[in-house]
Amino acid sequence: MADAPMPMEPGPARVLVVEDEPKLAALLADYLRAAGHAPECVADGREVLPAWIARRHDLILLDLMLPGVDGLTLCRELRAISSVPILMLTARAEEIDRLTGLELGADDYIAKNPFSPREVMARVKAALRRSRAAEAHGPAAVATPRDALQFDEQGWRATWAGQALDLTPIEFRLLHILASQPGRVYARTQLLDLLHVDARDVTERAVDSHVKNLRRKLEKAGAGSDRIRSIYGVGYRFDA
């Protein structure tokens, strides 16, 4: 007899279920609904970033083996722009796979064999509790000498030393990507992949234009014009 769905706290959440096995995706969705959550299921890795950016889910259940884009790549790309809890759900339970997933930023790693929906729900509950406890401490701050740069991901707002930067959605995502890892150099092609997940025909010059606008807005807010550095022949980095 299958385990019965178990109620869980803390409160309802929007959960993105990324799973290409229809029966398993439907089972997970049923358990999530029984627990009071609102699941959304996608089966192709290429649909994940557009879905999350559009609806900002509270948690992601992410299969490792997916058509389009694999789970490890998606985990890395999501971590570049968000701290949303990510629980990897996969048949690949070897230690190296677990370690790789966790090093890329996954919050937990759940093996499909043997598969226990109740265990998945318990892990979801724990991840949501941790995430919401962290949110209770206020907007995420990116470390700078004065902790000046702040991001409000729910409101798509960013401030420098308390002054609003008045960013467009793409400028917000670009600054968040760069500032989340100060000192890391991002190639223009990497930034394009992260910014334009719908694969539109966008040139690398679009990144230059966004950076120019960001520099102007940062300078206006008192951050100086050299926070985003150009790396000749490669791309850009953010200096804290």
Coordinates of N, CA and C in Angstrom, one line a residue:
M1 N 0.8 -1.2 0.0 CA 0.0 0.0 0.0 C 0.9 1.2 0.0
A2 N 0.5 2.2 -0.8 CA 1.3 3.4 -1.0 C 1.2 4.2 0.3
D3 N 2.3 5.0 0.6 CA 2.2 5.9 1.8 C 1.2 7.0 1.5
A4 N 0.4 7.4 2.5 CA -0.6 8.5 2.4 C 0.1 9.8 2.4
P5 N -0.4 10.8 1.7 CA 0.2 12.1 1.8 C 0.2 12.6 3.2
M6 N 1.2 13.3 3.6 CA 1.2 13.8 5.0 C 1.2 15.3 5.0
P7 N 0.4 15.9 5.9 CA 0.4 17.3 6.0 C 1.7 17.9 6.5
M8 N 2.0 19.1 6.1 CA 3.3 19.7 6.5 C 3.2 21.2 6.6
E9 N 4.1 21.7 7.3 CA 4.2 23.2 7.4 C 5.5 23.5 6.8
P10 N 5.9 24.7 6.6 CA 5.2 25.9 7.1 C 4.4 26.6 6.0
G11 N 3.1 26.4 6.0 CA 2.2 27.1 5.1 C 2.3 26.7 3.6
P12 N 1.4 27.2 2.8 CA 1.4 26.9 1.4 C 2.6 27.5 0.6
A13 N 3.1 26.9 -0.4 CA 4.2 27.3 -1.2 C 4.0 27.0 -2.7
R14 N 4.6 27.8 -3.6 CA 4.5 27.5 -5.0 C 5.7 26.6 -5.3
V15 N 5.5 25.4 -5.8 CA 6.6 24.5 -6.0 C 6.7 24.1 -7.5
L16 N 7.9 24.3 -8.1 CA 8.1 23.9 -9.5 C 8.7 22.5 -9.5
V17 N 7.9 21.6 -10.1 CA 8.3 20.2 -10.2 C 8.9 20.0 -11.6
V18 N 10.2 19.7 -11.6 CA 10.9 19.5 -12.9 C 11.2 18.0 -13.1
E19 N 10.4 17.3 -13.8 CA 10.4 15.9 -13.9 C 9.9 15.4 -15.2
D20 N 10.6 14.6 -16.0 CA 10.2 14.2 -17.3 C 9.5 12.8 -17.3
E21 N 9.3 12.2 -16.1 CA 8.5 11.0 -16.0 C 7.1 11.4 -15.6
P22 N 6.1 11.3 -16.5 CA 4.8 11.8 -16.2 C 4.1 11.3 -15.0
K23 N 4.3 9.9 -14.7 CA 3.6 9.3 -13.6 C 4.2 9.9 -12.3
L24 N 5.5 10.0 -12.3 CA 6.2 10.5 -11.1 C 5.9 12.0 -10.8
A25 N 5.9 12.8 -11.9 CA 5.5 14.2 -11.7 C 4.1 14.3 -11.2
A26 N 3.2 13.5 -11.7 CA 1.8 13.6 -11.2 C 1.7 13.1 -9.8
L27 N 2.5 12.1 -9.4 CA 2.4 11.7 -8.0 C 3.0 12.8 -7.0
L28 N 4.1 13.4 -7.4 CA 4.6 14.5 -6.6 C 3.6 15.6 -6.5
A29 N 3.0 16.0 -7.6 CA 2.0 17.1 -7.6 C 0.9 16.7 -6.7
D30 N 0.4 15.5 -6.7 CA -0.7 15.1 -5.8 C -0.3 15.2 -4.3
Y31 N 0.9 14.8 -4.0 CA 1.3 14.9 -2.6 C 1.5 16.4 -2.2
L32 N 2.0 17.2 -3.1 CA 2.2 18.6 -2.8 C 0.8 19.3 -2.6
R33 N -0.2 19.0 -3.4 CA -1.5 19.6 -3.3 C -2.1 19.1 -1.9
A34 N -1.9 17.9 -1.6 CA -2.5 17.4 -0.3 C -1.9 18.1 0.9
A35 N -0.6 18.6 0.7 CA 0.0 19.3 1.8 C -0.3 20.8 1.7
G36 N -1.1 21.2 0.8 CA -1.6 22.6 0.7 C -0.8 23.5 -0.2
H37 N 0.1 22.9 -1.0 CA 1.0 23.6 -1.9 C 0.4 23.7 -3.3
A38 N 1.0 24.6 -4.1 CA 0.5 24.8 -5.5 C 1.7 24.4 -6.4
P39 N 1.6 23.1 -6.9 CA 2.7 22.6 -7.8 C 2.5 23.1 -9.3
E40 N 3.6 23.2 -10.0 CA 3.6 23.4 -11.4 C 4.6 22.4 -12.0
C41 N 4.2 21.7 -13.0 CA 5.1 20.6 -13.5 C 5.6 21.0 -14.9
V42 N 6.9 20.9 -15.1 CA 7.5 21.0 -16.4 C 8.4 19.8 -16.7
A43 N 8.5 19.4 -17.9 CA 9.2 18.1 -18.3 C 10.5 18.4 -19.1
D44 N 10.7 19.6 -19.5 CA 11.9 19.9 -20.4 C 12.8 20.9 -19.7
G45 N 14.1 20.7 -19.6 CA 15.0 21.6 -18.9 C 14.9 23.0 -19.5
R46 N 14.6 23.2 -20.8 CA 14.6 24.5 -21.4 C 13.4 25.3 -20.9
E47 N 12.5 24.7 -20.2 CA 11.3 25.5 -19.7 C 11.5 26.0 -18.3
V48 N 12.6 25.5 -17.6 CA 12.7 25.8 -16.2 C 12.9 27.3 -15.9
L49 N 14.0 27.9 -16.4 CA 14.3 29.2 -16.1 C 13.2 30.2 -16.5
P50 N 12.6 30.1 -17.7 CA 11.5 31.0 -18.0 C 10.3 30.8 -17.0
A51 N 10.0 29.6 -16.6 CA 8.9 29.4 -15.7 C 9.2 30.0 -14.3
W52 N 10.5 29.8 -13.8 CA 10.8 30.4 -12.5 C 10.8 31.9 -12.5
I53 N 11.4 32.4 -13.6 CA 11.5 33.9 -13.7 C 10.1 34.5 -13.8
A54 N 9.2 33.8 -14.4 CA 7.8 34.4 -14.6 C 7.0 34.3 -13.3
R55 N 7.3 33.2 -12.5 CA 6.4 33.0 -11.4 C 7.0 32.9 -10.0
R56 N 8.4 32.9 -10.0 CA 9.1 33.0 -8.7 C 8.7 32.0 -7.7
H57 N 8.8 30.7 -8.0 CA 8.3 29.7 -7.1 C 9.2 29.7 -5.8
D58 N 8.6 29.2 -4.8 CA 9.2 29.2 -3.5 C 10.2 28.0 -3.3
L59 N 10.1 27.0 -4.1 CA 11.0 25.8 -4.1 C 10.9 25.1 -5.4
I60 N 12.1 24.4 -5.7 CA 12.1 23.7 -7.0 C 12.6 22.2 -6.7
L61 N 11.7 21.3 -7.1 CA 12.1 19.9 -7.2 C 12.7 19.6 -8.5
L62 N 14.0 19.3 -8.6 CA 14.7 19.3 -9.9 C 15.3 17.9 -10.2
D63 N 14.8 17.3 -11.2 CA 15.4 16.0 -11.7 C 16.7 16.3 -12.3
L64 N 17.6 15.3 -12.3 CA 18.9 15.5 -12.8 C 19.0 15.2 -14.3
M65 N 18.4 14.1 -14.7 CA 18.4 13.8 -16.2 C 17.2 14.3 -16.8
L66 N 17.4 15.3 -17.7 CA 16.2 16.0 -18.4 C 16.5 16.2 -19.8
P67 N 15.5 16.2 -20.7 CA 15.7 16.6 -22.1 C 16.0 18.1 -22.1
G68 N 16.7 18.6 -23.1 CA 16.9 20.0 -23.3 C 18.1 20.5 -22.5
V69 N 18.0 20.7 -21.2 CA 19.1 21.1 -20.4 C 19.1 20.2 -19.1
D70 N 20.3 19.7 -18.7 CA 20.3 18.8 -17.6 C 20.2 19.5 -16.3
G71 N 19.9 18.8 -15.2 CA 19.7 19.4 -13.9 C 20.8 20.1 -13.3
L72 N 22.1 19.5 -13.5 CA 23.2 20.2 -12.9 C 23.5 21.6 -13.5
T73 N 23.3 21.7 -14.8 CA 23.4 23.0 -15.5 C 22.4 23.9 -15.0
L74 N 21.1 23.4 -14.9 CA 20.0 24.3 -14.4 C 20.3 24.8 -13.0
C75 N 20.8 23.9 -12.1 CA 21.1 24.3 -10.8 C 22.2 25.4 -10.7
R76 N 23.2 25.3 -11.5 CA 24.2 26.3 -11.6 C 23.6 27.6 -12.1
E77 N 22.8 27.6 -13.1 CA 22.2 28.8 -13.7 C 21.2 29.5 -12.7
L78 N 20.5 28.7 -12.0 CA 19.5 29.2 -11.0 C 20.3 29.8 -9.8
R79 N 21.4 29.2 -9.4 CA 22.1 29.8 -8.3 C 22.8 31.1 -8.7
A80 N 23.0 31.3 -9.9 CA 23.6 32.6 -10.4 C 22.7 33.7 -10.2
I81 N 21.4 33.5 -10.1 CA 20.4 34.5 -10.1 C 19.4 34.5 -8.9
S82 N 19.5 33.4 -8.0 CA 18.5 33.2 -7.0 C 19.0 32.3 -5.9
S83 N 18.4 32.5 -4.7 CA 18.7 31.6 -3.6 C 17.5 30.6 -3.4
V84 N 16.6 30.5 -4.3 CA 15.4 29.6 -4.2 C 15.9 28.2 -3.8
P85 N 15.2 27.6 -2.8 CA 15.6 26.2 -2.4 C 15.5 25.2 -3.6
I86 N 16.5 24.4 -3.8 CA 16.5 23.4 -4.9 C 16.8 22.1 -4.3
L87 N 15.8 21.1 -4.5 CA 16.0 19.8 -4.1 C 16.1 18.9 -5.3
M88 N 17.3 18.3 -5.5 CA 17.5 17.4 -6.6 C 16.9 16.0 -6.4
L89 N 16.2 15.6 -7.3 CA 15.5 14.3 -7.3 C 15.9 13.4 -8.5
T90 N 16.7 12.4 -8.2 CA 17.3 11.7 -9.3 C 17.6 10.2 -9.0
A91 N 17.6 9.4 -10.1 CA 18.0 8.0 -10.0 C 19.5 7.8 -9.9
R92 N 20.3 8.9 -10.2 CA 21.7 8.8 -10.1 C 22.1 9.1 -8.6
A93 N 22.4 8.1 -7.8 CA 22.7 8.3 -6.4 C 24.1 8.1 -6.0
E94 N 25.0 8.0 -7.0 CA 26.4 7.8 -6.7 C 26.9 9.0 -5.9
E95 N 27.9 8.8 -5.1 CA 28.5 9.9 -4.2 C 28.9 11.1 -5.1
I96 N 29.6 10.8 -6.2 CA 30.1 11.9 -7.0 C 29.0 12.8 -7.5
D97 N 27.9 12.2 -7.8 CA 26.7 13.0 -8.3 C 26.1 13.8 -7.2
R98 N 26.0 13.2 -6.0 CA 25.5 14.0 -4.9 C 26.4 15.2 -4.5
L99 N 27.7 14.9 -4.5 CA 28.6 16.0 -4.2 C 28.6 17.1 -5.2
T100 N 28.5 16.7 -6.5 CA 28.5 17.7 -7.5 C 27.3 18.6 -7.4
G101 N 26.1 18.0 -7.2 CA 24.9 18.7 -7.0 C 24.9 19.7 -5.9
L102 N 25.4 19.2 -4.7 CA 25.5 20.1 -3.5 C 26.5 21.2 -3.7
E103 N 27.6 20.9 -4.4 CA 28.6 21.9 -4.6 C 28.1 23.0 -5.6
L104 N 27.2 22.7 -6.5 CA 26.6 23.6 -7.4 C 25.5 24.5 -6.7
G105 N 25.2 24.1 -5.5 CA 24.2 24.9 -4.8 C 22.9 24.3 -4.5
A106 N 22.7 23.0 -4.8 CA 21.5 22.3 -4.4 C 21.4 22.3 -2.9
D107 N 20.1 22.4 -2.3 CA 19.9 22.3 -0.9 C 19.8 20.9 -0.4
D108 N 19.4 20.0 -1.2 CA 19.3 18.6 -0.8 C 19.3 17.7 -2.0
Y109 N 19.5 16.4 -1.8 CA 19.7 15.5 -2.9 C 18.9 14.2 -2.5
I110 N 17.9 13.9 -3.2 CA 17.0 12.7 -2.9 C 17.1 11.7 -4.0
A111 N 17.4 10.5 -3.6 CA 17.5 9.3 -4.6 C 16.1 8.8 -4.9
K112 N 15.9 8.5 -6.2 CA 14.6 7.9 -6.6 C 14.4 6.4 -6.2
N113 N 15.6 5.7 -6.0 CA 15.5 4.3 -5.7 C 16.2 4.0 -4.4
P114 N 15.5 3.7 -3.3 CA 14.0 3.5 -3.3 C 13.3 4.9 -3.2
F115 N 12.1 5.0 -3.8 CA 11.4 6.3 -3.8 C 10.3 6.3 -2.7
S116 N 10.4 7.4 -1.8 CA 9.4 7.6 -0.8 C 8.8 9.0 -0.9
P117 N 7.6 9.1 -1.3 CA 7.0 10.4 -1.4 C 7.0 11.1 0.0
R118 N 6.8 10.3 1.1 CA 6.8 11.0 2.4 C 8.1 11.6 2.7
E119 N 9.2 10.9 2.3 CA 10.5 11.5 2.5 C 10.7 12.7 1.8
V120 N 10.2 12.7 0.5 CA 10.3 14.0 -0.3 C 9.6 15.1 0.4
M121 N 8.4 14.8 0.9 CA 7.6 15.9 1.5 C 8.3 16.4 2.8
A122 N 8.9 15.5 3.5 CA 9.7 15.9 4.7 C 10.8 16.8 4.4
R123 N 11.5 16.5 3.3 CA 12.6 17.3 2.8 C 12.1 18.7 2.3
V124 N 11.0 18.7 1.6 CA 10.4 19.9 1.2 C 10.1 20.8 2.4
K125 N 9.5 20.2 3.4 CA 9.1 20.9 4.6 C 10.3 21.6 5.3
A126 N 11.4 20.8 5.4 CA 12.6 21.3 6.0 C 13.2 22.4 5.2
A127 N 13.3 22.3 3.9 CA 13.9 23.3 3.1 C 13.1 24.6 3.1
L128 N 11.7 24.5 3.1 CA 10.9 25.7 3.2 C 11.1 26.4 4.5
R129 N 11.2 25.6 5.6 CA 11.3 26.2 6.9 C 12.6 27.0 7.0
R130 N 13.7 26.4 6.5 CA 15.0 27.1 6.5 C 14.9 28.4 5.6
S131 N 14.3 28.3 4.4 CA 14.3 29.4 3.5 C 13.5 30.5 4.1
R132 N 12.3 30.2 4.8 CA 11.5 31.3 5.3 C 12.1 31.9 6.6
A133 N 12.8 31.1 7.3 CA 13.5 31.7 8.5 C 14.6 32.7 8.0
A134 N 15.3 32.4 6.9 CA 16.2 33.3 6.3 C 15.6 34.6 5.8
E135 N 14.4 34.4 5.1 CA 13.7 35.6 4.6 C 13.2 36.5 5.7
A136 N 13.0 35.9 6.9 CA 12.5 36.7 8.0 C 13.5 37.8 8.5
H137 N 14.7 37.6 8.1 CA 15.8 38.5 8.5 C 15.9 39.6 7.5
G138 N 15.1 39.7 6.5 CA 15.1 40.8 5.6 C 15.7 40.5 4.2
P139 N 15.7 41.5 3.3 CA 16.2 41.3 2.0 C 17.6 40.8 1.9
A140 N 18.0 40.1 0.9 CA 19.3 39.6 0.7 C 20.3 40.7 0.5
A141 N 21.5 40.6 1.1 CA 22.5 41.6 1.0 C 23.7 40.9 0.3
V142 N 24.3 41.6 -0.7 CA 25.5 41.1 -1.3 C 26.7 41.8 -0.6
A143 N 27.6 41.0 -0.2 CA 28.7 41.5 0.6 C 29.5 42.6 -0.1
T144 N 29.6 43.7 0.5 CA 30.5 44.8 0.0 C 31.2 45.4 1.2
P145 N 32.1 46.3 1.1 CA 32.8 46.8 2.3 C 31.8 47.4 3.3
R146 N 30.7 47.9 2.8 CA 29.7 48.6 3.7 C 28.3 47.9 3.6
D147 N 28.3 46.7 3.0 CA 27.0 46.0 2.8 C 26.0 46.9 2.1
A148 N 26.5 47.7 1.2 CA 25.7 48.8 0.6 C 24.7 48.3 -0.4
L149 N 25.1 47.2 -1.1 CA 24.2 46.8 -2.2 C 23.2 45.7 -1.7
Q150 N 21.9 46.1 -1.8 CA 20.8 45.2 -1.3 C 19.9 44.9 -2.5
F151 N 19.4 43.6 -2.5 CA 18.4 43.2 -3.5 C 17.1 42.7 -2.8
D152 N 16.0 43.2 -3.3 CA 14.7 42.7 -2.9 C 14.2 41.9 -4.1
E153 N 14.4 40.6 -4.0 CA 14.0 39.7 -5.2 C 12.5 39.7 -5.4
Q154 N 11.7 39.7 -4.3 CA 10.3 39.7 -4.5 C 9.8 40.9 -5.2
G155 N 10.4 42.1 -4.9 CA 9.9 43.3 -5.5 C 10.7 43.8 -6.7
W156 N 11.8 43.0 -7.1 CA 12.6 43.3 -8.2 C 13.2 44.7 -8.0
R157 N 13.7 45.0 -6.8 CA 14.3 46.3 -6.5 C 15.7 46.1 -6.0
A158 N 16.6 47.1 -6.3 CA 17.9 47.1 -5.7 C 18.3 48.5 -5.2
T159 N 19.0 48.5 -4.2 CA 19.4 49.8 -3.6 C 20.9 49.8 -3.3
W160 N 21.5 51.0 -3.4 CA 22.9 51.1 -3.0 C 22.9 52.1 -1.8
A161 N 23.4 51.7 -0.6 CA 23.4 52.5 0.6 C 22.0 53.2 0.8
G162 N 21.0 52.4 0.6 CA 19.6 52.9 0.8 C 19.0 53.6 -0.3
Q163 N 19.7 54.0 -1.4 CA 19.2 54.7 -2.5 C 18.8 53.8 -3.6
A164 N 17.5 53.9 -4.1 CA 17.0 53.0 -5.1 C 17.8 53.2 -6.4
L165 N 18.1 52.1 -7.1 CA 18.8 52.2 -8.4 C 17.9 52.3 -9.6
D166 N 16.6 52.0 -9.4 CA 15.6 52.2 -10.5 C 16.1 51.4 -11.7
L167 N 16.2 50.1 -11.5 CA 16.6 49.2 -12.6 C 15.5 48.6 -13.4
T168 N 15.7 48.3 -14.6 CA 14.8 47.5 -15.4 C 15.0 46.0 -15.0
P169 N 14.0 45.1 -15.3 CA 14.2 43.7 -14.9 C 15.4 43.1 -15.4
I170 N 15.9 43.4 -16.6 CA 17.1 42.8 -17.1 C 18.3 43.3 -16.4
E171 N 18.3 44.7 -16.1 CA 19.4 45.3 -15.4 C 19.5 44.7 -14.0
F172 N 18.3 44.4 -13.4 CA 18.3 43.8 -12.0 C 18.9 42.5 -12.1
R173 N 18.5 41.6 -13.0 CA 19.1 40.3 -13.1 C 20.6 40.3 -13.4
L174 N 21.0 41.2 -14.3 CA 22.4 41.3 -14.6 C 23.3 41.7 -13.4
L175 N 22.8 42.7 -12.7 CA 23.5 43.2 -11.5 C 23.6 42.1 -10.4
H176 N 22.5 41.4 -10.3 CA 22.4 40.3 -9.3 C 23.4 39.2 -9.6
I177 N 23.4 38.8 -10.9 CA 24.3 37.8 -11.3 C 25.8 38.2 -11.0
L178 N 26.2 39.4 -11.4 CA 27.5 39.9 -11.3 C 27.9 40.0 -9.8
A179 N 27.0 40.7 -9.0 CA 27.4 41.0 -7.6 C 27.3 39.8 -6.7
S180 N 26.6 38.7 -7.1 CA 26.5 37.5 -6.3 C 27.8 36.8 -6.1
Q181 N 28.7 37.0 -7.1 CA 30.1 36.5 -7.0 C 31.1 37.5 -7.3
P182 N 31.4 38.4 -6.4 CA 32.4 39.5 -6.7 C 33.7 38.9 -7.1
G183 N 34.3 39.5 -8.1 CA 35.6 39.1 -8.6 C 35.5 38.0 -9.7
R184 N 34.4 37.4 -9.8 CA 34.3 36.4 -10.9 C 34.1 37.0 -12.2
V185 N 34.8 36.6 -13.2 CA 34.7 37.1 -14.6 C 33.6 36.3 -15.3
Y186 N 32.6 37.0 -15.9 CA 31.6 36.4 -16.7 C 31.8 36.8 -18.2
A187 N 31.9 35.8 -19.0 CA 31.9 36.1 -20.5 C 30.6 36.6 -20.9
R188 N 30.6 37.4 -22.0 CA 29.4 38.0 -22.5 C 28.4 36.9 -22.9
T189 N 28.9 35.8 -23.5 CA 28.0 34.7 -23.9 C 27.3 34.1 -22.7
Q190 N 28.1 34.0 -21.5 CA 27.5 33.4 -20.3 C 26.3 34.3 -19.8
L191 N 26.6 35.6 -19.8 CA 25.6 36.5 -19.4 C 24.3 36.5 -20.3
L192 N 24.6 36.4 -21.6 CA 23.4 36.3 -22.5 C 22.6 35.1 -22.2
D193 N 23.2 34.0 -22.0 CA 22.5 32.7 -21.7 C 21.7 32.9 -20.4
L194 N 22.2 33.6 -19.4 CA 21.5 33.7 -18.2 C 20.4 34.8 -18.3
L195 N 20.6 35.8 -19.1 CA 19.6 36.9 -19.1 C 18.5 36.6 -20.1
H196 N 18.8 36.0 -21.2 CA 17.8 35.8 -22.3 C 17.5 34.3 -22.4
V197 N 16.8 33.7 -21.5 CA 16.6 32.3 -21.4 C 15.7 31.8 -22.5
D198 N 15.0 32.7 -23.2 CA 14.1 32.3 -24.2 C 14.8 32.2 -25.6
A199 N 16.1 32.3 -25.6 CA 16.9 32.1 -26.8 C 16.6 33.1 -27.9
R200 N 16.2 34.3 -27.5 CA 15.9 35.3 -28.6 C 17.2 35.6 -29.3
D201 N 17.1 36.2 -30.4 CA 18.3 36.6 -31.2 C 18.8 37.9 -30.7
V202 N 19.6 37.8 -29.6 CA 20.2 39.0 -29.0 C 21.7 38.9 -29.1
T203 N 22.3 40.1 -29.5 CA 23.8 40.1 -29.7 C 24.5 40.4 -28.4
E204 N 25.8 40.1 -28.3 CA 26.6 40.4 -27.2 C 26.6 41.9 -26.9
R205 N 26.4 42.7 -27.9 CA 26.4 44.2 -27.6 C 25.3 44.6 -26.7
A206 N 24.3 43.8 -26.6 CA 23.2 44.1 -25.7 C 23.7 44.1 -24.3
V207 N 24.6 43.2 -23.9 CA 25.2 43.2 -22.6 C 25.9 44.5 -22.3
D208 N 26.7 44.9 -23.3 CA 27.5 46.2 -23.1 C 26.6 47.3 -22.8
S209 N 25.4 47.4 -23.5 CA 24.5 48.4 -23.3 C 23.9 48.4 -21.9
H210 N 23.5 47.2 -21.4 CA 23.0 47.1 -20.1 C 24.1 47.5 -19.0
V211 N 25.3 47.1 -19.3 CA 26.4 47.4 -18.3 C 26.6 48.9 -18.3
K212 N 26.5 49.6 -19.4 CA 26.7 51.0 -19.5 C 25.6 51.7 -18.6
N213 N 24.4 51.2 -18.7 CA 23.3 51.8 -18.0 C 23.4 51.5 -16.5
L214 N 23.9 50.3 -16.1 CA 24.1 50.0 -14.7 C 25.2 50.9 -14.1
R215 N 26.3 51.1 -14.8 CA 27.4 51.9 -14.3 C 26.8 53.3 -14.1
R216 N 26.0 53.8 -15.0 CA 25.5 55.2 -14.8 C 24.6 55.3 -13.6
K217 N 23.8 54.2 -13.3 CA 22.9 54.3 -12.2 C 23.6 54.1 -10.9
L218 N 24.6 53.2 -10.9 CA 25.4 53.0 -9.7 C 26.2 54.3 -9.3
E219 N 26.7 54.9 -10.4 CA 27.5 56.2 -10.1 C 26.5 57.2 -9.5
K220 N 25.3 57.3 -10.0 CA 24.3 58.3 -9.6 C 24.0 58.0 -8.1
A221 N 24.0 56.7 -7.7 CA 23.7 56.4 -6.3 C 24.9 56.5 -5.4
G222 N 26.0 56.9 -5.9 CA 27.2 57.0 -5.1 C 28.1 55.9 -5.0
A223 N 27.9 54.8 -5.8 CA 28.8 53.7 -5.8 C 30.0 53.8 -6.7
G224 N 30.1 54.9 -7.4 CA 31.2 55.0 -8.4 C 30.9 54.4 -9.7
S225 N 31.7 54.6 -10.7 CA 31.4 54.1 -12.0 C 32.2 52.9 -12.4
D226 N 33.1 52.4 -11.4 CA 34.0 51.3 -11.7 C 33.7 50.1 -11.0
R227 N 32.4 49.9 -10.4 CA 32.1 48.7 -9.7 C 32.0 47.5 -10.7
I228 N 31.6 47.8 -11.9 CA 31.6 46.7 -12.9 C 32.7 46.9 -13.9
R229 N 33.7 46.0 -13.8 CA 34.9 46.2 -14.6 C 34.9 45.4 -15.9
S230 N 35.4 46.0 -17.0 CA 35.5 45.4 -18.3 C 36.8 44.5 -18.3
I231 N 36.7 43.3 -18.7 CA 37.9 42.4 -18.8 C 38.1 42.2 -20.3
Y232 N 39.1 42.8 -20.8 CA 39.3 42.9 -22.3 C 39.3 41.5 -22.9
G233 N 38.4 41.4 -24.0 CA 38.3 40.2 -24.7 C 37.5 39.1 -24.1
V234 N 37.0 39.3 -22.9 CA 36.3 38.3 -22.2 C 34.9 38.8 -21.8
G235 N 34.8 39.7 -20.8 CA 33.5 40.1 -20.4 C 33.5 41.1 -19.2
Y236 N 32.9 40.8 -18.1 CA 32.8 41.7 -17.0 C 32.9 41.0 -15.7
R237 N 33.3 41.8 -14.6 CA 33.2 41.3 -13.3 C 32.8 42.4 -12.4
F238 N 32.2 42.1 -11.2 CA 31.8 43.1 -10.2 C 32.8 43.1 -9.1
D239 N 33.3 44.3 -8.8 CA 34.3 44.5 -7.7 C 33.6 45.1 -6.5
A240 N 33.6 44.4 -5.4 CA 33.0 44.8 -4.1 C 33.8 45.9 -3.5

